[in-house]
């Protein structure tokens, strides 16, 4: 990959693809992590005298609509980077061209939501051409949108000299250390509600890691497949055969599958509902498994102790409700402790995972936490990401 070390950006119009798809509530950004992540690239480019033109999508609009405008996000970004961020009402045409022509070296300008044009998601060549006219080079700093082959995440890479931004670089280095060229043994922890959304991911992981902990609602499907009576727990019974197939594949690849050996159950899915630990042969028929049990937590700790590298995706219990956050919190703390002691490289990402690790208070102690959702999952599935592939120097 070419990076910002390989280009003199002074005076250049840099089209910088970032991921500004942050959670918002009543016009306010509720989690600025993604803005903080892109700050170093923006600050560096601006400091080197580039004209920094931000391209990003927001939400999944069907055409232009006020509620998906990037304007309030651009304002929040300005606060994070402590520099003014200009705004243009469209990402192509007059508004964009005019605003860019008025930029001085070092200025930062955010263009309106690229998805207001359906051509963005279609990776339409004429649209890519229009965008390319606005810049001299393209820098992709949006790993978390790199699973999309859209005009601004992929198309521009074929039209302009392409470089990886600092966040993209950090992400690729961390991910490489986790699965492509890891220190072995590697353990993966995969949780979340459903097996159905993670079949490809599990199938890929069992060929790459030496141990795979399965937790969360999806573990119930595996337990059911092995004949455990899981009561009223979330369970995709129709996927029992898939679960067995994954287990067989793991065995053939010498990957140890670590399933819960006990469970924390409750009769109602609500915060502070009375909870009970049961062995797998004694789950009450009218109860639900909401977290791994205490013996399972010990097993997970022991498995982490045996590993040199950890890749984590998805909580192992219903972490959003106490006390069902215990398994996730304890495992996260244990991994953080091993990481701090220099004994573990720990990489986590995808959907709820960052929220779960923040909740455990250990996010800063992991080696790397990706803010990517879907892109992290596709990477774990072993799929090439278009926004990364286009950066490879041919
Ligand atoms: C994300 O939030 O994961 C990325 O910005 C991609 O968004 P999308 O799933 O709407 O393409």
Short mmCIF file of C-alpha atoms and ligand atoms in Angstrom, two decimals:
data_model
loop_
_atom_site.label_atom_id
_atom_site.label_comp_id
_atom_site.label_asym_id
_atom_site.label_seq_id
_atom_site.Cartn_x
_atom_site.Cartn_y
_atom_site.Cartn_z
CA UNK A 1 0.00 0.00 0.00
CA UNK A 2 1.04 3.56 -0.53
CA UNK A 3 0.57 5.73 2.54
CA UNK A 4 0.83 9.42 3.39
CA UNK A 5 4.60 8.85 3.67
CA UNK A 6 4.73 8.34 -0.09
CA UNK A 7 3.21 11.62 -1.30
CA UNK A 8 3.83 15.34 -1.03
CA UNK A 9 0.38 16.71 -0.36
CA UNK A 10 1.23 20.41 -0.10
CA UNK A 11 -1.21 22.46 -2.15
CA UNK A 12 -2.95 19.32 -3.40
CA UNK A 13 -6.70 18.79 -3.30
CA UNK A 14 -7.00 15.58 -1.27
CA UNK A 15 -10.27 13.68 -1.50
CA UNK A 16 -10.24 11.96 1.89
CA UNK A 17 -12.80 9.17 2.33
CA UNK A 18 -13.66 8.91 6.01
CA UNK A 19 -16.37 7.08 7.96
CA UNK A 20 -18.55 9.69 9.66
CA UNK A 21 -21.40 7.22 10.15
CA UNK A 22 -21.69 7.91 13.89
CA UNK A 23 -24.66 7.25 16.16
CA UNK A 24 -26.81 10.37 16.64
CA UNK A 25 -29.69 11.21 18.91
CA UNK A 26 -31.73 14.41 18.46
CA UNK A 27 -29.02 16.03 16.35
CA UNK A 28 -26.19 15.18 18.77
CA UNK A 29 -23.40 12.66 18.21
CA UNK A 30 -23.68 10.06 20.99
CA UNK A 31 -20.38 8.25 20.33
CA UNK A 32 -17.54 10.23 18.74
CA UNK A 33 -15.07 7.31 18.51
CA UNK A 34 -15.06 7.27 14.71
CA UNK A 35 -14.47 11.03 14.62
CA UNK A 36 -11.54 10.64 17.02
CA UNK A 37 -10.11 7.86 14.85
CA UNK A 38 -9.98 9.94 11.66
CA UNK A 39 -8.65 13.03 13.45
CA UNK A 40 -4.92 12.16 13.04
CA UNK A 41 -5.18 11.79 9.26
CA UNK A 42 -7.12 15.05 8.86
CA UNK A 43 -4.75 16.95 11.16
CA UNK A 44 -1.67 15.57 9.40
CA UNK A 45 -2.94 16.42 5.91
CA UNK A 46 -4.03 19.89 6.97
CA UNK A 47 -0.72 20.46 8.79
CA UNK A 48 1.17 19.51 5.61
CA UNK A 49 -0.73 22.14 3.63
CA UNK A 50 -3.20 19.93 1.76
CA UNK A 51 -6.69 21.08 0.90
CA UNK A 52 -8.56 18.41 2.83
CA UNK A 53 -11.89 17.49 1.22
CA UNK A 54 -13.89 14.99 3.26
CA UNK A 55 -16.12 12.46 1.53
CA UNK A 56 -18.45 10.33 3.63
CA UNK A 57 -21.86 8.71 3.76
CA UNK A 58 -24.36 8.94 6.58
CA UNK A 59 -27.14 6.44 7.23
CA UNK A 60 -28.91 4.73 4.37
CA UNK A 61 -30.95 7.52 2.75
CA UNK A 62 -33.07 7.01 -0.35
CA UNK A 63 -32.17 10.27 -2.04
CA UNK A 64 -31.68 13.60 -0.27
CA UNK A 65 -33.26 14.08 3.17
CA UNK A 66 -32.52 16.46 6.04
CA UNK A 67 -32.29 13.80 8.68
CA UNK A 68 -29.27 12.24 7.00
CA UNK A 69 -27.35 15.46 6.41
CA UNK A 70 -23.69 15.41 7.42
CA UNK A 71 -23.86 19.06 8.52
CA UNK A 72 -24.20 18.37 12.28
CA UNK A 73 -21.54 15.66 12.04
CA UNK A 74 -19.13 18.10 10.39
CA UNK A 75 -19.73 20.48 13.31
CA UNK A 76 -19.03 17.69 15.82
CA UNK A 77 -15.87 16.78 13.90
CA UNK A 78 -14.66 20.39 14.10
CA UNK A 79 -14.94 20.17 17.88
CA UNK A 80 -12.97 16.92 17.98
CA UNK A 81 -10.12 18.13 15.76
CA UNK A 82 -10.26 21.68 17.16
CA UNK A 83 -10.13 23.22 13.69
CA UNK A 84 -12.80 24.80 11.50
CA UNK A 85 -14.50 22.39 9.09
CA UNK A 86 -16.29 24.00 6.14
CA UNK A 87 -19.38 22.43 4.63
CA UNK A 88 -20.72 22.17 1.07
CA UNK A 89 -24.37 21.30 0.47
CA UNK A 90 -23.57 18.72 -2.21
CA UNK A 91 -20.67 16.37 -2.89
CA UNK A 92 -20.57 17.15 -6.63
CA UNK A 93 -21.63 20.02 -8.95
CA UNK A 94 -21.60 23.78 -8.26
CA UNK A 95 -21.71 23.75 -4.43
CA UNK A 96 -18.73 21.39 -4.17
CA UNK A 97 -16.68 23.03 -6.96
CA UNK A 98 -17.22 26.54 -5.57
CA UNK A 99 -16.36 25.62 -1.99
CA UNK A 100 -13.20 23.79 -3.13
CA UNK A 101 -12.08 26.68 -5.34
CA UNK A 102 -12.29 28.95 -2.28
CA UNK A 103 -10.07 26.71 -0.11
CA UNK A 104 -6.63 27.77 1.07
CA UNK A 105 -3.86 25.24 1.75
CA UNK A 106 -4.54 23.52 5.08
CA UNK A 107 -8.30 24.14 4.96
CA UNK A 108 -10.76 21.35 5.73
CA UNK A 109 -14.07 20.99 3.93
CA UNK A 110 -16.75 18.36 4.43
CA UNK A 111 -18.98 17.55 1.47
CA UNK A 112 -22.63 16.54 1.97
CA UNK A 113 -23.63 12.86 2.31
CA UNK A 114 -22.40 10.98 -0.76
CA UNK A 115 -25.42 8.64 -0.54
CA UNK A 116 -27.77 11.50 -1.43
CA UNK A 117 -26.78 10.40 -4.96
CA UNK A 118 -27.89 6.83 -5.77
CA UNK A 119 -24.87 6.69 -8.13
CA UNK A 120 -22.63 6.43 -5.04
CA UNK A 121 -23.81 2.93 -4.14
CA UNK A 122 -23.93 1.93 -7.82
CA UNK A 123 -20.27 2.95 -8.20
CA UNK A 124 -21.45 4.75 -11.32
CA UNK A 125 -18.50 5.63 -13.63
CA UNK A 126 -19.90 9.05 -14.62
CA UNK A 127 -20.35 9.94 -10.94
CA UNK A 128 -16.83 8.73 -10.11
CA UNK A 129 -15.57 10.93 -12.96
CA UNK A 130 -17.37 13.99 -11.51
CA UNK A 131 -15.92 13.32 -8.07
CA UNK A 132 -12.42 12.74 -9.44
CA UNK A 133 -12.45 16.20 -11.06
CA UNK A 134 -12.68 17.71 -7.58
CA UNK A 135 -9.36 16.28 -6.35
CA UNK A 136 -5.74 15.50 -7.20
CA UNK A 137 -5.37 12.36 -5.05
CA UNK A 138 -7.68 9.99 -3.13
CA UNK A 139 -6.91 8.87 0.40
CA UNK A 140 -9.02 6.10 1.91
CA UNK A 141 -9.23 6.23 5.68
CA UNK A 142 -12.55 4.41 6.01
CA UNK A 143 -11.74 0.78 6.75
CA UNK A 144 -15.20 0.44 8.29
CA UNK A 145 -16.80 1.20 4.90
CA UNK A 146 -14.25 -0.81 2.89
CA UNK A 147 -16.64 -3.75 2.40
CA UNK A 148 -18.68 -1.49 0.11
CA UNK A 149 -17.61 -1.14 -3.53
CA UNK A 150 -19.10 2.34 -3.82
CA UNK A 151 -17.91 5.35 -5.84
CA UNK A 152 -16.14 7.05 -2.92
CA UNK A 153 -14.95 3.86 -1.17
CA UNK A 154 -13.62 2.06 -4.24
CA UNK A 155 -14.33 3.71 -7.61
CA UNK A 156 -12.12 6.74 -7.00
CA UNK A 157 -9.16 4.44 -6.39
CA UNK A 158 -9.17 3.58 -10.08
CA UNK A 159 -9.28 7.20 -11.22
CA UNK A 160 -6.85 9.04 -8.92
CA UNK A 161 -3.54 8.16 -7.25
CA UNK A 162 -4.69 6.19 -4.17
CA UNK A 163 -3.24 6.13 -0.65
CA UNK A 164 -4.16 4.58 2.70
CA UNK A 165 -4.84 7.09 5.50
CA UNK A 166 -3.39 6.63 8.98
CA UNK A 167 -6.48 4.92 10.45
CA UNK A 168 -6.68 2.53 7.53
CA UNK A 169 -2.97 1.81 7.97
CA UNK A 170 -3.33 1.14 11.72
CA UNK A 171 -6.34 -1.08 11.09
CA UNK A 172 -4.57 -3.17 8.44
CA UNK A 173 -1.47 -3.60 10.61
CA UNK A 174 -3.59 -4.73 13.57
CA UNK A 175 -5.71 -7.11 11.53
CA UNK A 176 -2.64 -8.61 9.91
CA UNK A 177 -1.24 -9.34 13.36
CA UNK A 178 -4.50 -10.97 14.36
CA UNK A 179 -5.28 -13.47 11.60
CA UNK A 180 -2.96 -13.26 8.58
CA UNK A 181 0.43 -13.38 10.33
CA UNK A 182 -0.32 -13.91 14.03
CA UNK A 183 1.80 -15.21 16.85
CA UNK A 184 0.22 -18.62 17.56
CA UNK A 185 -1.73 -20.05 19.24
CA UNK A 186 -4.64 -17.87 18.21
CA UNK A 187 -7.94 -17.93 20.05
CA UNK A 188 -11.14 -16.40 18.73
CA UNK A 189 -14.12 -15.49 20.89
CA UNK A 190 -17.32 -15.21 18.89
CA UNK A 191 -20.64 -14.30 20.45
CA UNK A 192 -23.83 -12.55 19.51
CA UNK A 193 -27.39 -13.64 19.11
CA UNK A 194 -27.49 -15.72 15.97
CA UNK A 195 -25.52 -18.39 14.17
CA UNK A 196 -27.34 -17.49 10.95
CA UNK A 197 -25.47 -14.19 10.61
CA UNK A 198 -22.08 -15.75 11.33
CA UNK A 199 -21.93 -19.05 9.44
CA UNK A 200 -19.26 -17.88 6.95
CA UNK A 201 -17.30 -16.28 9.75
CA UNK A 202 -17.22 -19.46 11.84
CA UNK A 203 -16.37 -21.60 8.83
CA UNK A 204 -13.39 -19.39 8.04
CA UNK A 205 -12.20 -19.05 11.63
CA UNK A 206 -12.02 -22.77 12.35
CA UNK A 207 -9.42 -23.06 9.59
CA UNK A 208 -7.32 -20.21 11.00
CA UNK A 209 -7.41 -20.34 14.79
CA UNK A 210 -6.38 -23.01 17.26
CA UNK A 211 -9.26 -22.42 19.69
CA UNK A 212 -12.71 -20.96 19.16
CA UNK A 213 -14.91 -19.91 22.06
CA UNK A 214 -18.57 -19.72 21.07
CA UNK A 215 -20.82 -17.75 23.39
CA UNK A 216 -23.98 -15.64 23.35
CA UNK A 217 -27.31 -16.77 21.96
CA UNK A 218 -25.54 -18.57 19.10
CA UNK A 219 -23.94 -21.02 21.55
CA UNK A 220 -27.44 -22.32 22.35
CA UNK A 221 -27.82 -23.60 18.80
CA UNK A 222 -24.56 -25.53 19.15
CA UNK A 223 -25.64 -26.92 22.53
CA UNK A 224 -29.02 -27.92 21.12
CA UNK A 225 -27.26 -29.66 18.21
CA UNK A 226 -25.41 -31.74 20.80
CA UNK A 227 -28.63 -32.75 22.52
CA UNK A 228 -28.67 -30.21 25.38
CA UNK A 229 -32.18 -29.09 26.35
CA UNK A 230 -31.98 -25.30 26.25
CA UNK A 231 -35.49 -24.50 27.54
CA UNK A 232 -36.86 -21.21 26.24
CA UNK A 233 -33.46 -19.89 25.20
CA UNK A 234 -32.88 -18.18 21.87
CA UNK A 235 -31.98 -21.08 19.58
CA UNK A 236 -32.02 -21.58 15.81
CA UNK A 237 -33.07 -25.22 15.79
CA UNK A 238 -33.07 -25.39 12.00
CA UNK A 239 -29.35 -24.67 12.06
CA UNK A 240 -28.43 -27.68 14.18
CA UNK A 241 -26.89 -29.44 11.17
CA UNK A 242 -24.91 -26.35 10.24
CA UNK A 243 -23.57 -26.23 13.79
CA UNK A 244 -22.50 -29.88 13.59
CA UNK A 245 -20.87 -29.29 10.22
CA UNK A 246 -18.85 -26.40 11.68
CA UNK A 247 -17.82 -28.57 14.62
CA UNK A 248 -16.66 -31.34 12.27
CA UNK A 249 -14.74 -28.88 10.16
CA UNK A 250 -13.06 -27.55 13.31
CA UNK A 251 -12.06 -31.02 14.38
CA UNK A 252 -10.53 -31.76 10.99
CA UNK A 253 -8.58 -28.48 11.17
CA UNK A 254 -7.37 -29.10 14.74
CA UNK A 255 -9.33 -26.17 16.11
CA UNK A 256 -10.73 -26.75 19.61
CA UNK A 257 -14.31 -25.51 19.92
CA UNK A 258 -15.00 -24.25 23.42
CA UNK A 259 -18.70 -24.20 24.22
CA UNK A 260 -20.29 -23.21 27.53
CA UNK A 261 -20.25 -25.97 30.18
CA UNK A 262 -22.84 -24.22 32.33
CA UNK A 263 -25.27 -21.34 32.00
CA UNK A 264 -26.71 -18.36 33.80
CA UNK A 265 -30.46 -18.47 33.29
CA UNK A 266 -33.47 -16.34 34.18
CA UNK A 267 -37.20 -16.54 33.69
CA UNK A 268 -37.56 -12.99 32.36
CA UNK A 269 -35.35 -11.05 30.00
CA UNK A 270 -35.04 -7.88 32.06
CA UNK A 271 -32.38 -6.06 34.06
CA UNK A 272 -31.74 -7.55 37.50
CA UNK A 273 -34.12 -10.43 36.92
CA UNK A 274 -33.33 -13.16 39.50
CA UNK A 275 -30.70 -15.39 37.88
CA UNK A 276 -29.44 -18.91 38.53
CA UNK A 277 -26.44 -20.94 37.42
CA UNK A 278 -27.17 -24.43 36.10
CA UNK A 279 -25.20 -27.27 34.59
CA UNK A 280 -26.17 -28.07 31.02
CA UNK A 281 -28.10 -31.18 32.06
CA UNK A 282 -30.40 -29.19 34.34
CA UNK A 283 -31.59 -26.07 32.48
CA UNK A 284 -35.21 -25.57 33.63
CA UNK A 285 -37.57 -25.94 30.64
CA UNK A 286 -39.27 -22.58 31.24
CA UNK A 287 -36.03 -20.60 31.69
CA UNK A 288 -33.72 -18.82 29.23
CA UNK A 289 -29.94 -18.93 29.01
CA UNK A 290 -28.80 -15.30 29.17
CA UNK A 291 -25.10 -15.65 29.91
CA UNK A 292 -22.35 -18.23 30.28
CA UNK A 293 -22.10 -19.69 33.78
CA UNK A 294 -19.23 -19.41 36.30
CA UNK A 295 -17.45 -22.62 35.23
CA UNK A 296 -17.60 -21.53 31.60
CA UNK A 297 -15.99 -18.21 32.56
CA UNK A 298 -13.11 -20.13 34.15
CA UNK A 299 -12.71 -22.19 30.99
CA UNK A 300 -12.62 -19.07 28.86
CA UNK A 301 -9.96 -17.56 31.14
CA UNK A 302 -7.86 -20.72 30.87
CA UNK A 303 -8.22 -20.72 27.09
CA UNK A 304 -7.11 -17.07 26.94
CA UNK A 305 -4.11 -17.99 29.13
CA UNK A 306 -3.08 -20.60 26.55
CA UNK A 307 -3.22 -18.13 23.65
CA UNK A 308 -0.74 -15.58 22.29
CA UNK A 309 -3.29 -13.81 20.07
CA UNK A 310 -6.99 -13.12 20.59
CA UNK A 311 -9.58 -12.04 18.03
CA UNK A 312 -12.92 -11.11 19.54
CA UNK A 313 -16.29 -10.48 17.95
CA UNK A 314 -19.58 -10.36 19.82
CA UNK A 315 -20.57 -10.52 23.50
CA UNK A 316 -20.85 -13.96 25.16
CA UNK A 317 -24.06 -13.04 27.00
CA UNK A 318 -26.86 -10.48 27.04
CA UNK A 319 -24.32 -7.86 28.18
CA UNK A 320 -26.73 -4.94 27.87
CA UNK A 321 -28.61 -6.16 30.96
CA UNK A 322 -27.01 -6.73 34.37
CA UNK A 323 -26.23 -9.28 35.69
CA UNK A 324 -26.04 -10.99 32.28
CA UNK A 325 -23.00 -8.89 31.36
CA UNK A 326 -20.82 -10.90 33.75
CA UNK A 327 -19.34 -13.43 31.31
CA UNK A 328 -18.46 -10.75 28.75
CA UNK A 329 -17.05 -8.36 31.36
CA UNK A 330 -14.95 -11.03 33.11
CA UNK A 331 -13.53 -12.41 29.87
CA UNK A 332 -12.78 -8.88 28.62
CA UNK A 333 -11.03 -7.97 31.86
CA UNK A 334 -8.98 -11.14 31.76
CA UNK A 335 -7.92 -10.50 28.15
CA UNK A 336 -7.05 -6.90 29.03
CA UNK A 337 -4.91 -8.07 31.96
CA UNK A 338 -2.98 -10.53 29.77
CA UNK A 339 -2.53 -7.83 27.12
CA UNK A 340 -1.19 -5.33 29.66
CA UNK A 341 1.23 -7.99 30.92
CA UNK A 342 2.59 -8.30 27.38
CA UNK A 343 1.37 -11.88 27.02
CA UNK A 344 -1.43 -11.38 24.50
CA UNK A 345 -2.11 -9.48 21.30
CA UNK A 346 -5.82 -8.67 21.50
CA UNK A 347 -7.90 -7.38 18.61
CA UNK A 348 -11.65 -6.84 18.76
CA UNK A 349 -14.31 -5.39 16.51
CA UNK A 350 -17.73 -5.63 14.93
CA UNK A 351 -21.15 -4.38 15.98
CA UNK A 352 -21.80 -4.66 19.69
CA UNK A 353 -18.24 -5.63 20.54
CA UNK A 354 -16.86 -2.13 21.06
CA UNK A 355 -19.86 -1.23 23.22
CA UNK A 356 -19.35 -4.41 25.27
CA UNK A 357 -15.65 -3.70 25.83
CA UNK A 358 -16.36 -0.08 26.70
CA UNK A 359 -18.95 -1.34 29.16
CA UNK A 360 -16.29 -3.61 30.69
CA UNK A 361 -14.04 -0.53 30.98
CA UNK A 362 -11.14 -2.22 29.20
CA UNK A 363 -11.33 -0.91 25.63
CA UNK A 364 -8.11 1.10 26.06
CA UNK A 365 -6.19 -1.95 27.27
CA UNK A 366 -6.76 -4.05 24.15
CA UNK A 367 -4.03 -4.00 21.49
CA UNK A 368 -6.50 -2.74 18.90
CA UNK A 369 -10.22 -2.13 18.77
CA UNK A 370 -11.74 -1.72 15.37
CA UNK A 371 -14.71 0.62 14.97
CA UNK A 372 -15.78 -1.39 11.93
CA UNK A 373 -19.05 -3.32 12.02
CA UNK A 374 -19.87 -5.09 8.76
CA UNK A 375 -16.34 -4.62 7.37
CA UNK A 376 -14.83 -6.36 10.41
CA UNK A 377 -17.20 -9.31 9.96
CA UNK A 378 -16.39 -9.64 6.27
CA UNK A 379 -12.69 -9.52 7.10
CA UNK A 380 -13.25 -12.30 9.67
CA UNK A 381 -15.08 -14.23 6.97
CA UNK A 382 -11.88 -14.07 4.92
CA UNK A 383 -13.50 -11.99 2.16
CA UNK A 384 -11.46 -9.43 0.23
CA UNK A 385 -12.65 -5.89 1.00
CA UNK A 386 -13.03 -3.77 -2.19
CA UNK A 387 -11.92 -0.54 -0.45
CA UNK A 388 -8.72 -2.25 0.70
CA UNK A 389 -8.05 -4.23 -2.49
CA UNK A 390 -8.10 -1.07 -4.60
CA UNK A 391 -5.26 0.34 -2.48
CA UNK A 392 -2.89 -2.51 -3.32
CA UNK A 393 -0.09 -1.28 -5.52
CA UNK A 394 -0.34 -3.16 -8.80
C1 LIG B 1 -20.83 1.20 9.17
O1 LIG B 1 -21.46 1.99 9.89
O2 LIG B 1 -20.57 0.04 9.52
C2 LIG B 1 -20.26 1.71 7.88
O3 LIG B 1 -20.25 3.10 7.85
C3 LIG B 1 -21.00 1.14 6.70
O4 LIG B 1 -22.34 1.55 6.71
P1 LIG B 1 -23.42 0.73 5.82
O5 LIG B 1 -23.58 -0.61 6.49
O6 LIG B 1 -24.66 1.56 5.81
O7 LIG B 1 -22.81 0.57 4.45
#
